[in-house]
Amino acid sequence: MVEMIANAIVDQMEEEKILHTEMREHYLYALITTIEKWITIVSILCIGVIFKQAVPVMLFLTFFLSLRKRTGGYHANSFLQCYLGTLIISIDVVHVCPILVNYMYAVYILLVCSIVAIALIGMVNHPNLAMDCIELQESKKAARYLLGLECMILASVISLEICELFICYMSVAIILCAFLLCLAK
C-alpha cells in the first residue's frame, strides 16, 4: 500500500519534470521511509490519546526516537513486522509505566545499566548502513552526546520533582533503546 502511494507520487513528479529518471529510486526510497515513519509516529500518538497518556507518550517518543536514530539496534525484516512490533511495545509501555511508577528505584537501576550499555556500545552498524570506521566513530560520538543530553534532562526533571510518570516514560525510552541496541549486538 505504502509503495503504491509512493510510486504514484514519484510517477507524478517524473511527469511534472520535478525529478530526473535516474534519481527515481532514491526519491522512491526516501518517500517510502518517510511515509512509514509518519504512519508509525501517528499510530503511537493515537495510542497515547486512546489511553489518555498523550503527553507522556510524546516524551517517550522524543527520547526514544532521537536516541534510537543515533544508536541503531534491532531491525525487523519488513515494515509490517516493525510496525506491529512497535505498536505492541507502545501499548506495553503505556500499560507498564503507570505500574513502574511504584518501583522507581528498580527503574533507576535499569536506567543506569542502560546508560552504561549505550555509552559503551555507542552504535551498532546495521548492514544496510555499511558505515566505514570514521562514520561509525562519529555516529558513536553523536549517540553518546545525545545520551548525555537526555541524562541531563532526566536529572533536571528528577531534581525538580516533576511528575514521576513523565520520568518513568523518559527512562523507559532509554532502557528500551539500550535493550534493542544490545539485542542487535
Short mmCIF file of C-alpha atoms in Angstrom, two decimals, residues 78-149:
data_model
loop_
_atom_site.label_atom_id
_atom_site.label_comp_id
_atom_site.label_asym_id
_atom_site.label_seq_id
_atom_site.Cartn_x
_atom_site.Cartn_y
_atom_site.Cartn_z
CA SER A 78 9.79 -5.81 6.98
CA PHE A 79 7.81 -2.66 7.68
CA LEU A 80 4.78 -4.70 8.73
CA GLN A 81 6.83 -6.62 11.33
CA CYS A 82 8.40 -3.38 12.55
CA TYR A 83 5.05 -1.62 12.69
CA LEU A 84 3.26 -4.38 14.58
CA GLY A 85 6.20 -4.80 16.97
CA THR A 86 6.29 -1.07 17.58
CA LEU A 87 2.57 -0.92 18.30
CA ILE A 88 2.80 -3.84 20.72
CA ILE A 89 5.77 -2.28 22.50
CA SER A 90 3.99 1.10 22.66
CA ILE A 91 0.87 -0.44 24.18
CA ASP A 92 3.07 -2.34 26.65
CA VAL A 93 4.88 0.88 27.62
CA VAL A 94 1.56 2.68 28.17
CA HIS A 95 0.36 -0.17 30.41
CA VAL A 96 3.63 -0.79 32.28
CA CYS A 97 4.78 2.76 33.08
CA PRO A 98 1.91 3.57 35.47
CA ILE A 99 2.80 0.38 37.36
CA LEU A 100 6.54 1.07 37.27
CA VAL A 101 5.98 4.42 38.98
CA ASN A 102 5.58 2.39 42.18
CA TYR A 103 9.04 0.84 41.62
CA MET A 104 11.13 3.84 40.63
CA TYR A 105 14.29 2.50 42.32
CA ALA A 106 14.15 -0.52 40.01
CA VAL A 107 13.61 1.82 37.05
CA TYR A 108 16.63 3.89 38.12
CA ILE A 109 18.80 0.75 38.38
CA LEU A 110 17.74 -0.36 34.90
CA LEU A 111 18.28 3.18 33.65
CA VAL A 112 21.85 3.31 34.96
CA CYS A 113 22.59 -0.10 33.40
CA SER A 114 21.12 1.09 30.12
CA ILE A 115 23.12 4.31 30.16
CA VAL A 116 26.31 2.32 30.72
CA ALA A 117 25.41 -0.09 27.89
CA ILE A 118 24.69 2.71 25.43
CA ALA A 119 27.81 4.62 26.50
CA LEU A 120 29.97 1.52 25.96
CA ILE A 121 28.44 0.32 22.69
CA GLY A 122 27.52 3.69 21.21
CA MET A 123 26.04 2.41 17.98
CA VAL A 124 25.55 -0.78 16.02
CA ASN A 125 26.48 -0.63 12.35
CA HIS A 126 23.49 -2.13 10.54
CA PRO A 127 24.40 -3.91 7.26
CA ASN A 128 22.15 -1.55 5.28
CA LEU A 129 24.16 1.43 6.56
CA ALA A 130 27.60 -0.05 5.79
CA MET A 131 29.45 2.73 7.61
CA ASP A 132 33.21 2.95 7.42
CA CYS A 133 35.30 3.27 10.61
CA ILE A 134 35.25 7.07 10.63
CA GLU A 135 31.49 7.30 10.10
CA LEU A 136 30.91 4.69 12.80
CA GLN A 137 33.10 6.57 15.30
CA GLU A 138 31.30 9.84 14.56
CA SER A 139 27.93 8.15 14.98
CA LYS A 140 29.00 6.61 18.28
CA LYS A 141 30.17 10.01 19.44
CA ALA A 142 26.83 11.61 18.46
CA ALA A 143 24.93 8.85 20.28
CA ARG A 144 26.97 9.42 23.43
CA TYR A 145 26.48 13.19 23.29
CA LEU A 146 22.74 12.77 22.89
CA LEU A 147 22.67 10.23 25.71
CA GLY A 148 24.45 12.79 27.90
CA LEU A 149 21.91 15.45 26.96
#
